mmCIF file of C-alpha atoms in Angstrom:
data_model
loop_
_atom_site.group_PDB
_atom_site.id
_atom_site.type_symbol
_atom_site.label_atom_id
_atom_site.label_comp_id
_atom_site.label_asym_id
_atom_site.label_seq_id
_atom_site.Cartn_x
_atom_site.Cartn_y
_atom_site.Cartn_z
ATOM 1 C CA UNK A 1396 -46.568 39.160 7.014
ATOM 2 C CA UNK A 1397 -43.087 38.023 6.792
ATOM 3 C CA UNK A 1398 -41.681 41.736 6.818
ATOM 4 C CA UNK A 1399 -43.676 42.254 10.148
ATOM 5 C CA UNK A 1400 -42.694 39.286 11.895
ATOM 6 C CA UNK A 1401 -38.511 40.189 10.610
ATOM 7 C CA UNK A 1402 -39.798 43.713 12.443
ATOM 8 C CA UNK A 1403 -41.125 42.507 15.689
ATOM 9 C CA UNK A 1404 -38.122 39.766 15.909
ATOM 10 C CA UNK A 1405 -35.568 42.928 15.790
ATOM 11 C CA UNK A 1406 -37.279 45.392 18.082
ATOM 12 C CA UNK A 1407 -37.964 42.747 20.324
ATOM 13 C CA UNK A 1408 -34.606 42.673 21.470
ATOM 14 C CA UNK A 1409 -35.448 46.225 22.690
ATOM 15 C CA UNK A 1410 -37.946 45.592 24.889
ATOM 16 C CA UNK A 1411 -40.384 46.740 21.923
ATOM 17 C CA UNK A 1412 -43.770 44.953 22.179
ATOM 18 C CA UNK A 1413 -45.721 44.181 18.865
ATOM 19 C CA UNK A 1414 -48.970 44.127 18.079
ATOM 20 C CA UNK A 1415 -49.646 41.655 14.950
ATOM 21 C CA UNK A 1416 -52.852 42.440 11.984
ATOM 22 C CA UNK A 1417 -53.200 43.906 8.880
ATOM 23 C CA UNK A 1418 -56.117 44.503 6.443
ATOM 24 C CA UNK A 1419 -56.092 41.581 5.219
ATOM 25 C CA UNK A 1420 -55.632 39.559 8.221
ATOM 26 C CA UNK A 1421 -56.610 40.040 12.204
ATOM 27 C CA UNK A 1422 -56.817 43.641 11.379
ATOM 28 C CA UNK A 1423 -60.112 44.478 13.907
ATOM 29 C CA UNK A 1424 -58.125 42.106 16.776
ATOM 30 C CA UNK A 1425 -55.033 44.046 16.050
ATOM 31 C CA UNK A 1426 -57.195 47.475 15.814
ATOM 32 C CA UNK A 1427 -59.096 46.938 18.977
ATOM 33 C CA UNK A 1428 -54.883 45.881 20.758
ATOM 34 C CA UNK A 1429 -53.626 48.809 19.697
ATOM 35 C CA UNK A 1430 -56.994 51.396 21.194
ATOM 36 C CA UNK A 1431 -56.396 49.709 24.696
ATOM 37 C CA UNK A 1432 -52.736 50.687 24.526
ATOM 38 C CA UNK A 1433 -53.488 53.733 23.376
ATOM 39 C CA UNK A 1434 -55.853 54.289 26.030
ATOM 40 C CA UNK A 1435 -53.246 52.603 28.773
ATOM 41 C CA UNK A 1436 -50.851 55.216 27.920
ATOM 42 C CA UNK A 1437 -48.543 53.452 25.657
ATOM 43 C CA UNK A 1438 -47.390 54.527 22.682
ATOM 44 C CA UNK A 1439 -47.820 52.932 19.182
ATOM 45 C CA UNK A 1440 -46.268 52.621 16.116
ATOM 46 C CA UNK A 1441 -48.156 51.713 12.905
ATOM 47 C CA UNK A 1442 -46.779 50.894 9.149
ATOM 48 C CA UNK A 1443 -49.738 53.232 7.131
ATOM 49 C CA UNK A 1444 -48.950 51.223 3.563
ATOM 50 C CA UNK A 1445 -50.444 48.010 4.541
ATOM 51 C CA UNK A 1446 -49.361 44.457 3.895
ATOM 52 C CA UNK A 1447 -50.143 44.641 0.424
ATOM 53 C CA UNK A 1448 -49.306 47.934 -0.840
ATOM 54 C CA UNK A 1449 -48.786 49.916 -2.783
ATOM 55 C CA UNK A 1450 -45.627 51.558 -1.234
ATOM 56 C CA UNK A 1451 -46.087 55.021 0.247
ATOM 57 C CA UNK A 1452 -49.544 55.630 0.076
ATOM 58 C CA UNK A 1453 -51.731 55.248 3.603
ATOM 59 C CA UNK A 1454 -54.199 52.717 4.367
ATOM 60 C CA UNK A 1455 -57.601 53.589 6.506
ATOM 61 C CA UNK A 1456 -56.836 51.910 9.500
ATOM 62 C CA UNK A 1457 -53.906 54.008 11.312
ATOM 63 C CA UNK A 1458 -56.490 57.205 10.427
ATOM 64 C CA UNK A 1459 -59.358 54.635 12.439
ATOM 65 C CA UNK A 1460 -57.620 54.142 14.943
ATOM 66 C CA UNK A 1461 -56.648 57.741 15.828
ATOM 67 C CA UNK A 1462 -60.043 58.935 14.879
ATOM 68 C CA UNK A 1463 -61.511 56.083 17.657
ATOM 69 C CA UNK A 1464 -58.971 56.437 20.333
ATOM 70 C CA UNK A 1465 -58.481 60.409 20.085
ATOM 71 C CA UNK A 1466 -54.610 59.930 19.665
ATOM 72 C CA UNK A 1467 -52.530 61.542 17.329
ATOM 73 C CA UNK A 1468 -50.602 60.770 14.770
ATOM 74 C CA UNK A 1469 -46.565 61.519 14.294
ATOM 75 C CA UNK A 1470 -45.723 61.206 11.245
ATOM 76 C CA UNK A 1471 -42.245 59.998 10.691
ATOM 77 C CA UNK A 1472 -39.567 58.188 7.830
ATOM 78 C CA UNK A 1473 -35.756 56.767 8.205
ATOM 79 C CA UNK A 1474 -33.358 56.324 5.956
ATOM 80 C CA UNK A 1475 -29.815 55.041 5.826
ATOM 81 C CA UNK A 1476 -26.638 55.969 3.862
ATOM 82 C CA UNK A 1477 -26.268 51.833 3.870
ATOM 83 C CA UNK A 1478 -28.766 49.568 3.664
ATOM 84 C CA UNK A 1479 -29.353 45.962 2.829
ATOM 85 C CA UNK A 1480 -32.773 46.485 0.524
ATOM 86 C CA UNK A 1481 -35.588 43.700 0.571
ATOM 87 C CA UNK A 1482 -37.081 42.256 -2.962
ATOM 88 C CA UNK A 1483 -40.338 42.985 -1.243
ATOM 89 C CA UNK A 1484 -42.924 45.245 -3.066
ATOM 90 C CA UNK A 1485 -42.225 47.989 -0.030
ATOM 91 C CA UNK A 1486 -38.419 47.732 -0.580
ATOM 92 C CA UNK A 1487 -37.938 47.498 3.230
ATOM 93 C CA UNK A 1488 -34.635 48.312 4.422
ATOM 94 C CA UNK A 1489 -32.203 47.685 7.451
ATOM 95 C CA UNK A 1490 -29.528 49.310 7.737
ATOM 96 C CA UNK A 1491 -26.335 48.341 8.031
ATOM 97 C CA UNK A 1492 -24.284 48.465 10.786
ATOM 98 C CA UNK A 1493 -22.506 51.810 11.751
ATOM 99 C CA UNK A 1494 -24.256 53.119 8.933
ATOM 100 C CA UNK A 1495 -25.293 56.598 9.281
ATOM 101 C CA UNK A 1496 -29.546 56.943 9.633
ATOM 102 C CA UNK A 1497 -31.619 59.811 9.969
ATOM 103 C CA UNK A 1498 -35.462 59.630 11.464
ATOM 104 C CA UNK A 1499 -37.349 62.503 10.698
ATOM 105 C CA UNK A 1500 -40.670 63.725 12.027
ATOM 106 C CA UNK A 1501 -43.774 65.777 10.417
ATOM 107 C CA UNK A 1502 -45.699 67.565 12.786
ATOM 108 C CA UNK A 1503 -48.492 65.651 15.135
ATOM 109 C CA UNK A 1504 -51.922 65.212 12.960
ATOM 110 C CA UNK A 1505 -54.950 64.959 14.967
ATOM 111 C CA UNK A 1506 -58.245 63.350 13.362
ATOM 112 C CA UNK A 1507 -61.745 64.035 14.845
ATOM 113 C CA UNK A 1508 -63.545 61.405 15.469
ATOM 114 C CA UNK A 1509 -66.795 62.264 13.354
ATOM 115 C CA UNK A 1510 -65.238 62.716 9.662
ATOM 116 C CA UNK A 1511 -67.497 62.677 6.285
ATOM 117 C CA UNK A 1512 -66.116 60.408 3.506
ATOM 118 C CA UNK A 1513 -64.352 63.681 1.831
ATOM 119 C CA UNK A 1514 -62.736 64.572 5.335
ATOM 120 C CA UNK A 1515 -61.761 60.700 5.829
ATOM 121 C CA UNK A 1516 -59.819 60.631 2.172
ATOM 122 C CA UNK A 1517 -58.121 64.215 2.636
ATOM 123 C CA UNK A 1518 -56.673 62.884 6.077
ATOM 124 C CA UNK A 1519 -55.157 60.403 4.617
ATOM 125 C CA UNK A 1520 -53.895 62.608 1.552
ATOM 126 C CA UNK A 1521 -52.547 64.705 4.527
ATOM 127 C CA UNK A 1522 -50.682 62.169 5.917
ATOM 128 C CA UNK A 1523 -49.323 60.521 3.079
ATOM 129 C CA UNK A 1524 -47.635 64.007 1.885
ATOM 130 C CA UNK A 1525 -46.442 64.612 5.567
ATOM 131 C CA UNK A 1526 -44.916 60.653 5.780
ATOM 132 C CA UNK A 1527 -43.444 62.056 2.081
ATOM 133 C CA UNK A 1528 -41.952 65.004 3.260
ATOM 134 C CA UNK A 1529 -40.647 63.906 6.459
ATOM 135 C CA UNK A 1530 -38.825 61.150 3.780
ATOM 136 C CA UNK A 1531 -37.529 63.508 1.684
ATOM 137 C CA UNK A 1532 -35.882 65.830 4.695
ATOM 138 C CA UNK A 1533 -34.644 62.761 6.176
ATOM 139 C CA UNK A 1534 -32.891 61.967 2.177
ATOM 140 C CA UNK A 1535 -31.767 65.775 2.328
ATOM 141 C CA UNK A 1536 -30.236 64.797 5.400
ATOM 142 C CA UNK A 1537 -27.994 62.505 4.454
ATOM 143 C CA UNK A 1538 -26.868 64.577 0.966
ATOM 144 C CA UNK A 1539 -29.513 63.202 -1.616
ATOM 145 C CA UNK A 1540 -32.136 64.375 -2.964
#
């Protein structure tokens, strides 16, 4: 996805490694990457919306992969007081240099790793509302609402 690969060009400069799949493509590869970092003590960082969409609402797989690997999940959202905005269908941002940014964090989510279908859908409910709400304090943050 071109937004990923924009991603894992900039972090890269921080000595950030990436790990590249999606649902719709590599996803088990990039699945199986991310459980033996997990598992070698790194940490990970996963975009929950997919390459698809739609915006702000959690796909299956980062609730998979902490339900297989036993790792939680920290929920957490930026925003900047300037940003140069994407035409994607995420609106992706970067922010703009000496702009002011806040990162704000829910608290850690842990998922059990036998879950009924019910259980599976109101994790992901759960972390959608805490990705929400750590958005909304990080908005609050910078004076908006």
């Amino acid at each position: 996805h071109s937004d990923g690969r924009l991603i894992s060009r900039a972090v890269s400069f921080l000595g950030i490694e990436t790990v590249s799949g999606s649902s719709s493509q590599g996803g088990r590869e990039a699945l199986y990457e991310m459980m033996n970092r997990l598992k070698g003590g790194c940490q990970v960082g996963v975009t929950p919306d997919g390459p698809r969409g739609p915006a702000n609402r959690v796909k299956g797989g980062i609730i998979r992969l902490a339900q297989r690997s036993g790792a939680g999940i920290f929920p957490a959202a930026i925003r900047a007081e300037r940003a140069w905005r994407f035409g994607s269908w995420d609106k992706m941002i970067l922010p703009k240099p000496f702009s002011r940014a806040v990162l704000s964090f829910g608290e850690m989510i842990f998922v059990p790793a036998e879950l009924s279908e019910e259980e599976f859908a109101a994790h992901l409910t759960r972390l959608e509302m805490a990705l929400n709400e750590a958005g909304l304090r990080a908005s609050q943050a910078l004076g908006r609402g």
